[in-house]
Amino acid sequence: MQSSFIIYHSNLFTTAVSVTCCTYYTQIYKQCLQKISIIDDTLEGLHIPKEYNNFSKKVTRNVIIWILISIAINLSQIPWYLEKATGINICLAPFLINYTLHVNSLMETLYATLIWYVASIFQRINKYILHLSANDNCGIKMMWKKVPSRSFHRRSLIDTSQHKYSLLTVITCHTLHRVFQIQLTTTMANHFILIVLFTYFQYTYFLNEPNIRIQYMLNYIGLAMMLLFFVAKVVFLNNNIEKCCKKAYHTVYVLYTLRDFTHNPERQEEISQFILQIVQKRLRLSAMGSVYFGHRFLCTFFIIIINYVIIIIQFNTT
């Protein structure tokens, strides 16, 4: 009963933080989307196709997967509630209690999809720079075309006379991450608690049921689905962040390649300045400055979980 209280209120707290952050950062979030749209328009001017079709398909696919997983989790928990009480109304309990859990999952899916799209922009720009390297008849100045005019943005995306920023450093992934940073930090802390609890539930439930029954198997499947669900969310988020950061840093390599194919000393110096700016503003998405998300974070995350579960089991056995 105490564990259920912790699970419910940790999900509720995470949802409250997500809603508060979304309300507070609404304007910044809209500005990020506008800047991403401007970058897409610039790339289209360079004859680089947009990814809107793939983006819309991915959003639709992720939402459908989210709905199916949410329904499957709710249905898998019905046998456990029927064991505690009787009646048709009790079947609706998982749909109400897990509401905050599914809202958090939807917010994480939205963030992961946006990070995927930003990574696709990095990939398209890198391909274009490599294309410039392979075709020496193009100069670096082709990258700094003026953006089509918009009502909300009158200046060009890259003003070479004032800022000379690369298209890659203008991508507002850091700002976009700032919108979701507090949510992601609380979400990872919440997932840590839930994965530890459900792993311990699996262990104790397996030991306390010497006789394998149908009801036992149904309850065990429900616990296993919840555990796999939380693990999959952590892996999915960190994998998308790792890919985005790697593609962003890959720009340094492709710019070095372009510089080697450029024989104009002035342009070589200009490219070197772009490389320096990208290195100084290296894309690393963190949990409020404490740890950086990615594959290394995943390894540390699960190692700590295993240690905590072992400690809890040892305390209970002694």
CSV table of C-alpha atoms in Angstrom, one decimal:
chain,number,residue,atom,x,y,z
A,1,MET,CA,0.0,0.0,0.0
A,2,GLN,CA,2.9,2.4,0.8
A,3,SER,CA,4.5,1.6,-2.5
A,4,SER,CA,1.3,2.4,-4.4
A,5,PHE,CA,1.2,5.7,-2.6
A,6,ILE,CA,4.8,6.5,-3.6
A,7,ILE,CA,4.1,5.5,-7.3
A,8,TYR,CA,0.9,7.5,-7.6
A,9,HIS,CA,2.3,10.7,-6.0
A,10,SER,CA,5.6,10.6,-7.8
A,11,ASN,CA,3.7,10.4,-11.1
A,12,LEU,CA,1.4,13.2,-9.9
A,13,PHE,CA,4.3,15.4,-9.0
A,14,THR,CA,6.0,14.9,-12.4
A,15,THR,CA,2.7,15.8,-14.2
A,16,ALA,CA,2.4,19.0,-12.1
A,17,VAL,CA,5.9,20.0,-13.0
A,18,SER,CA,5.3,19.3,-16.7
A,19,VAL,CA,2.1,21.3,-16.8
A,20,THR,CA,3.8,24.2,-14.9
A,21,CYS,CA,6.8,24.2,-17.2
A,22,CYS,CA,4.7,24.0,-20.4
A,23,THR,CA,2.7,27.0,-19.2
A,24,TYR,CA,5.7,29.1,-18.2
A,25,TYR,CA,7.8,28.3,-21.3
A,26,THR,CA,5.0,28.5,-23.9
A,27,GLN,CA,6.4,31.7,-25.6
A,28,ILE,CA,10.0,30.3,-25.7
A,29,TYR,CA,8.7,27.0,-27.1
A,30,LYS,CA,6.9,28.9,-29.9
A,31,GLN,CA,10.0,30.9,-30.7
A,32,CYS,CA,12.0,27.6,-31.0
A,33,LEU,CA,9.5,26.2,-33.4
A,34,GLN,CA,9.6,29.4,-35.5
A,35,LYS,CA,13.4,29.3,-35.6
A,36,ILE,CA,13.4,25.6,-36.7
A,37,SER,CA,10.9,26.6,-39.4
A,38,ILE,CA,13.2,29.4,-40.6
A,39,ILE,CA,16.2,27.0,-40.8
A,40,ASP,CA,14.1,24.6,-42.8
A,41,ASP,CA,13.2,27.5,-45.2
A,42,THR,CA,16.9,28.3,-45.6
A,43,LEU,CA,17.8,24.7,-46.3
A,44,GLU,CA,15.0,24.6,-48.9
A,45,GLY,CA,16.6,27.6,-50.5
A,46,LEU,CA,19.8,25.5,-50.8
A,47,HIS,CA,17.7,22.8,-52.5
A,48,ILE,CA,17.7,20.6,-49.4
A,49,PRO,CA,14.3,19.0,-49.1
A,50,LYS,CA,12.3,19.4,-45.9
A,51,GLU,CA,11.4,16.6,-43.6
A,52,TYR,CA,7.9,17.7,-42.8
A,53,ASN,CA,6.3,14.5,-44.3
A,54,ASN,CA,8.6,12.2,-42.3
A,55,PHE,CA,8.1,14.4,-39.2
A,56,SER,CA,4.3,14.2,-39.5
A,57,LYS,CA,4.5,10.4,-40.0
A,58,LYS,CA,6.7,10.0,-37.0
A,59,VAL,CA,4.4,12.1,-34.8
A,60,THR,CA,1.4,10.0,-35.9
A,61,ARG,CA,3.2,6.8,-35.4
A,62,ASN,CA,4.5,7.8,-31.9
A,63,VAL,CA,1.0,8.9,-30.8
A,64,ILE,CA,-0.6,5.6,-32.0
A,65,ILE,CA,2.1,3.6,-30.2
A,66,TRP,CA,1.5,5.7,-27.1
A,67,ILE,CA,-2.2,5.0,-27.2
A,68,LEU,CA,-1.8,1.3,-27.7
A,69,ILE,CA,0.8,1.0,-24.9
A,70,SER,CA,-1.4,3.0,-22.5
A,71,ILE,CA,-4.4,0.8,-23.2
A,72,ALA,CA,-2.3,-2.4,-22.8
A,73,ILE,CA,-0.9,-1.2,-19.5
A,74,ASN,CA,-4.3,-0.3,-18.2
A,75,LEU,CA,-5.8,-3.7,-19.3
A,76,SER,CA,-2.9,-5.6,-17.8
A,77,GLN,CA,-3.6,-4.1,-14.3
A,78,ILE,CA,-7.3,-5.0,-14.3
A,79,PRO,CA,-6.7,-8.5,-12.9
A,80,TRP,CA,-4.8,-7.1,-9.9
A,81,TYR,CA,-7.6,-4.7,-9.1
A,82,LEU,CA,-10.2,-7.4,-9.5
A,83,GLU,CA,-8.2,-9.4,-6.9
A,84,LYS,CA,-8.6,-6.6,-4.4
A,85,ALA,CA,-12.3,-5.8,-5.0
A,86,THR,CA,-15.2,-6.9,-7.2
A,87,GLY,CA,-17.5,-5.0,-9.5
A,88,ILE,CA,-17.4,-3.6,-13.0
A,89,ASN,CA,-16.5,-0.1,-11.8
A,90,ILE,CA,-13.2,-1.4,-10.5
A,91,CYS,CA,-12.1,-2.1,-14.1
A,92,LEU,CA,-12.0,1.6,-14.6
A,93,ALA,CA,-9.6,2.1,-11.8
A,94,PRO,CA,-6.4,1.6,-13.9
A,95,PHE,CA,-7.6,4.2,-16.5
A,96,LEU,CA,-8.0,6.8,-13.8
A,97,ILE,CA,-5.0,6.0,-11.6
A,98,ASN,CA,-2.6,5.8,-14.5
A,99,TYR,CA,-3.8,9.0,-16.1
A,100,THR,CA,-0.8,11.1,-14.8
A,101,LEU,CA,1.6,8.3,-16.0
A,102,HIS,CA,0.2,8.5,-19.6
A,103,VAL,CA,0.3,12.3,-19.6
A,104,ASN,CA,4.0,12.2,-18.6
A,105,SER,CA,4.7,9.6,-21.4
A,106,LEU,CA,3.0,11.9,-24.0
A,107,MET,CA,5.2,14.8,-23.0
A,108,GLU,CA,8.3,12.6,-23.2
A,109,THR,CA,7.2,11.4,-26.6
A,110,LEU,CA,6.8,15.0,-27.8
A,111,TYR,CA,10.3,16.0,-26.6
A,112,ALA,CA,11.9,12.9,-28.2
A,113,THR,CA,10.2,13.5,-31.5
A,114,LEU,CA,11.4,17.2,-31.6
A,115,ILE,CA,14.9,16.1,-30.7
A,116,TRP,CA,14.7,13.6,-33.6
A,117,TYR,CA,13.7,16.3,-36.0
A,118,VAL,CA,16.5,18.6,-34.9
A,119,ALA,CA,18.9,15.7,-35.4
A,120,SER,CA,17.6,15.2,-38.9
A,121,ILE,CA,18.3,18.9,-39.6
A,122,PHE,CA,21.9,18.4,-38.5
A,123,GLN,CA,22.2,15.4,-40.7
A,124,ARG,CA,20.9,17.3,-43.8
A,125,ILE,CA,23.2,20.2,-43.2
A,126,ASN,CA,26.2,17.8,-42.8
A,127,LYS,CA,25.3,16.1,-46.1
A,128,TYR,CA,25.1,19.5,-47.8
A,129,ILE,CA,28.6,20.5,-46.4
A,130,LEU,CA,30.0,17.2,-47.6
A,131,HIS,CA,28.4,17.9,-51.0
A,132,LEU,CA,30.2,21.2,-51.1
A,133,SER,CA,33.5,19.4,-50.3
A,134,ALA,CA,32.9,16.9,-53.1
A,135,ASN,CA,32.0,19.6,-55.6
A,136,ASP,CA,34.7,22.2,-55.4
A,137,ASN,CA,32.8,24.5,-57.8
A,138,CYS,CA,30.7,25.7,-54.9
A,139,GLY,CA,31.9,28.1,-52.3
A,140,ILE,CA,31.2,28.4,-48.6
A,141,LYS,CA,29.2,31.6,-49.3
A,142,MET,CA,26.4,29.6,-50.7
A,143,MET,CA,25.6,28.5,-47.2
A,144,TRP,CA,24.7,32.1,-46.2
A,145,LYS,CA,21.7,32.8,-48.4
A,146,LYS,CA,19.0,35.1,-47.1
A,147,VAL,CA,16.0,33.5,-45.6
A,148,PRO,CA,12.6,34.1,-47.2
A,149,SER,CA,11.0,37.0,-45.5
A,150,ARG,CA,8.4,36.3,-42.9
A,151,SER,CA,6.2,38.6,-40.9
A,152,PHE,CA,7.8,37.6,-37.6
A,153,HIS,CA,11.4,37.6,-38.8
A,154,ARG,CA,12.6,40.4,-41.1
A,155,ARG,CA,16.3,39.9,-40.8
A,156,SER,CA,18.2,37.2,-42.5
A,157,LEU,CA,19.0,34.0,-40.6
A,158,ILE,CA,22.7,34.5,-40.9
A,159,ASP,CA,24.0,38.0,-41.1
A,160,THR,CA,27.6,37.6,-42.2
A,161,SER,CA,28.5,41.3,-41.6
A,162,GLN,CA,27.6,41.1,-37.9
A,163,HIS,CA,27.5,37.6,-36.5
A,164,LYS,CA,28.8,35.0,-39.0
A,165,TYR,CA,27.1,32.1,-37.2
A,166,SER,CA,26.8,28.8,-38.9
A,167,LEU,CA,23.4,27.4,-39.6
A,168,LEU,CA,24.3,24.6,-37.2
A,169,THR,CA,24.9,26.9,-34.2
A,170,VAL,CA,21.6,28.8,-35.0
A,171,ILE,CA,19.6,25.6,-34.4
A,172,THR,CA,18.0,26.3,-31.1
A,173,CYS,CA,18.3,22.8,-29.6
A,174,HIS,CA,19.8,24.2,-26.3
A,175,THR,CA,16.8,26.6,-26.0
A,176,LEU,CA,14.4,23.8,-26.8
A,177,HIS,CA,16.0,21.6,-24.2
A,178,ARG,CA,15.7,24.4,-21.6
A,179,VAL,CA,11.9,24.3,-22.1
A,180,PHE,CA,11.9,20.6,-21.2
A,181,GLN,CA,14.9,20.4,-18.9
A,182,ILE,CA,13.1,20.5,-15.6
A,183,GLN,CA,10.5,18.0,-16.8
A,184,LEU,CA,13.2,15.6,-18.0
A,185,THR,CA,15.1,15.9,-14.7
A,186,THR,CA,12.0,15.1,-12.6
A,187,THR,CA,11.0,12.4,-15.1
A,188,MET,CA,14.3,10.6,-14.8
A,189,ALA,CA,14.2,10.8,-11.1
A,190,ASN,CA,10.6,9.5,-11.2
A,191,HIS,CA,11.6,6.6,-13.5
A,192,PHE,CA,14.5,5.8,-11.2
A,193,ILE,CA,12.1,5.3,-8.3
A,194,LEU,CA,9.6,3.4,-10.3
A,195,ILE,CA,12.1,1.0,-11.9
A,196,VAL,CA,13.6,0.2,-8.5
A,197,LEU,CA,10.1,-0.4,-7.0
A,198,PHE,CA,8.8,-2.5,-9.9
A,199,THR,CA,12.1,-4.6,-10.0
A,200,TYR,CA,11.7,-5.2,-6.3
A,201,PHE,CA,8.0,-6.1,-6.8
A,202,GLN,CA,9.0,-8.7,-9.4
A,203,TYR,CA,11.4,-10.3,-7.0
A,204,THR,CA,9.1,-10.4,-4.0
A,205,TYR,CA,6.0,-11.4,-6.0
A,206,PHE,CA,8.0,-14.3,-7.5
A,207,LEU,CA,9.1,-15.5,-4.0
A,208,ASN,CA,5.8,-15.1,-2.3
A,209,GLU,CA,3.9,-17.2,-4.8
A,210,PRO,CA,5.1,-20.8,-4.7
A,211,ASN,CA,2.1,-22.1,-6.7
A,212,ILE,CA,1.8,-20.8,-10.2
A,213,ARG,CA,-1.8,-19.9,-10.9
A,214,ILE,CA,-3.5,-18.1,-13.8
A,215,GLN,CA,-4.1,-15.1,-11.6
A,216,TYR,CA,-0.5,-15.1,-10.6
A,217,MET,CA,0.6,-15.1,-14.2
A,218,LEU,CA,-1.7,-12.2,-15.1
A,219,ASN,CA,-0.4,-10.1,-12.2
A,220,TYR,CA,3.2,-11.0,-13.1
A,221,ILE,CA,2.7,-10.0,-16.7
A,222,GLY,CA,1.2,-6.6,-15.5
A,223,LEU,CA,4.3,-5.9,-13.4
A,224,ALA,CA,6.6,-7.0,-16.2
A,225,MET,CA,4.9,-4.7,-18.7
A,226,MET,CA,5.2,-1.7,-16.3
A,227,LEU,CA,8.9,-2.4,-15.7
A,228,LEU,CA,9.6,-2.8,-19.4
A,229,PHE,CA,7.6,0.4,-20.1
A,230,PHE,CA,9.7,2.5,-17.8
A,231,VAL,CA,13.0,1.0,-19.0
A,232,ALA,CA,12.0,1.5,-22.7
A,233,LYS,CA,11.1,5.2,-22.0
A,234,VAL,CA,14.5,5.9,-20.4
A,235,VAL,CA,16.4,4.2,-23.3
A,236,PHE,CA,14.2,5.8,-26.0
A,237,LEU,CA,14.8,9.4,-24.6
A,238,ASN,CA,18.5,9.0,-24.0
A,239,ASN,CA,19.1,7.3,-27.4
A,240,ASN,CA,17.4,10.2,-29.2
A,241,ILE,CA,19.5,12.7,-27.3
A,242,GLU,CA,22.7,10.8,-28.0
A,243,LYS,CA,22.0,10.7,-31.7
A,244,CYS,CA,21.2,14.4,-31.9
A,245,CYS,CA,24.4,15.4,-30.0
A,246,LYS,CA,26.6,13.2,-32.1
A,247,LYS,CA,25.2,14.5,-35.4
A,248,ALA,CA,25.7,18.1,-34.1
A,249,TYR,CA,29.3,17.4,-33.2
A,250,HIS,CA,29.9,15.6,-36.5
A,251,THR,CA,29.6,19.1,-38.0
A,252,VAL,CA,33.2,19.8,-36.8
A,253,TYR,CA,34.4,16.9,-39.0
A,254,VAL,CA,32.6,17.9,-42.1
A,255,LEU,CA,33.6,21.6,-41.7
A,256,TYR,CA,37.3,20.5,-41.4
A,257,THR,CA,36.7,18.5,-44.6
A,258,LEU,CA,35.3,21.5,-46.4
A,259,ARG,CA,38.1,23.7,-45.1
A,260,ASP,CA,40.7,21.3,-46.6
A,261,PHE,CA,38.9,21.5,-50.0
A,262,THR,CA,38.9,25.3,-49.9
A,263,HIS,CA,42.0,27.1,-51.3
A,264,ASN,CA,41.0,30.6,-50.4
A,265,PRO,CA,42.8,31.7,-47.2
A,266,GLU,CA,40.0,34.1,-46.2
A,267,ARG,CA,37.4,31.4,-46.5
A,268,GLN,CA,39.6,28.9,-44.6
A,269,GLU,CA,39.8,31.4,-41.8
A,270,GLU,CA,36.0,31.9,-41.9
A,271,ILE,CA,35.4,28.2,-41.7
A,272,SER,CA,37.9,27.9,-38.8
A,273,GLN,CA,35.8,30.5,-36.9
A,274,PHE,CA,32.7,28.5,-37.5
A,275,ILE,CA,34.4,25.4,-36.2
A,276,LEU,CA,35.6,27.3,-33.1
A,277,GLN,CA,32.0,28.5,-32.4
A,278,ILE,CA,30.6,25.0,-32.8
A,279,VAL,CA,33.2,23.5,-30.4
A,280,GLN,CA,32.6,26.2,-27.8
A,281,LYS,CA,28.8,25.7,-28.1
A,282,ARG,CA,29.0,21.9,-28.2
A,283,LEU,CA,25.5,20.4,-27.9
A,284,ARG,CA,25.3,18.5,-24.6
A,285,LEU,CA,21.8,18.2,-23.1
A,286,SER,CA,21.9,18.0,-19.3
A,287,ALA,CA,19.6,17.4,-16.3
A,288,MET,CA,19.8,21.0,-15.0
A,289,GLY,CA,23.6,21.0,-15.2
A,290,SER,CA,24.1,17.9,-13.0
A,291,VAL,CA,24.5,15.1,-15.5
A,292,TYR,CA,24.5,14.8,-19.3
A,293,PHE,CA,21.9,12.6,-21.0
A,294,GLY,CA,23.0,10.0,-23.4
A,295,HIS,CA,24.4,6.5,-23.6
A,296,ARG,CA,26.9,7.1,-20.7
A,297,PHE,CA,24.1,8.3,-18.6
A,298,LEU,CA,22.1,5.1,-19.4
A,299,CYS,CA,24.9,2.9,-18.2
A,300,THR,CA,25.3,4.8,-14.9
A,301,PHE,CA,21.6,5.0,-14.5
A,302,PHE,CA,21.0,1.2,-14.7
A,303,ILE,CA,24.2,0.4,-12.6
A,304,ILE,CA,22.9,2.5,-9.8
A,305,ILE,CA,19.4,0.9,-10.1
A,306,ILE,CA,20.9,-2.6,-9.8
A,307,ASN,CA,22.9,-1.6,-6.8
A,308,TYR,CA,19.9,-0.1,-5.1
A,309,VAL,CA,17.8,-3.2,-5.8
A,310,ILE,CA,20.5,-5.5,-4.4
A,311,ILE,CA,20.8,-3.4,-1.2
A,312,ILE,CA,17.0,-3.4,-0.7
A,313,ILE,CA,16.8,-7.2,-1.2
A,314,GLN,CA,19.7,-7.8,1.2
A,315,PHE,CA,18.0,-5.6,3.9
A,316,ASN,CA,14.7,-7.5,3.6
A,317,THR,CA,16.4,-11.0,3.6
A,318,THR,CA,18.4,-10.2,6.7
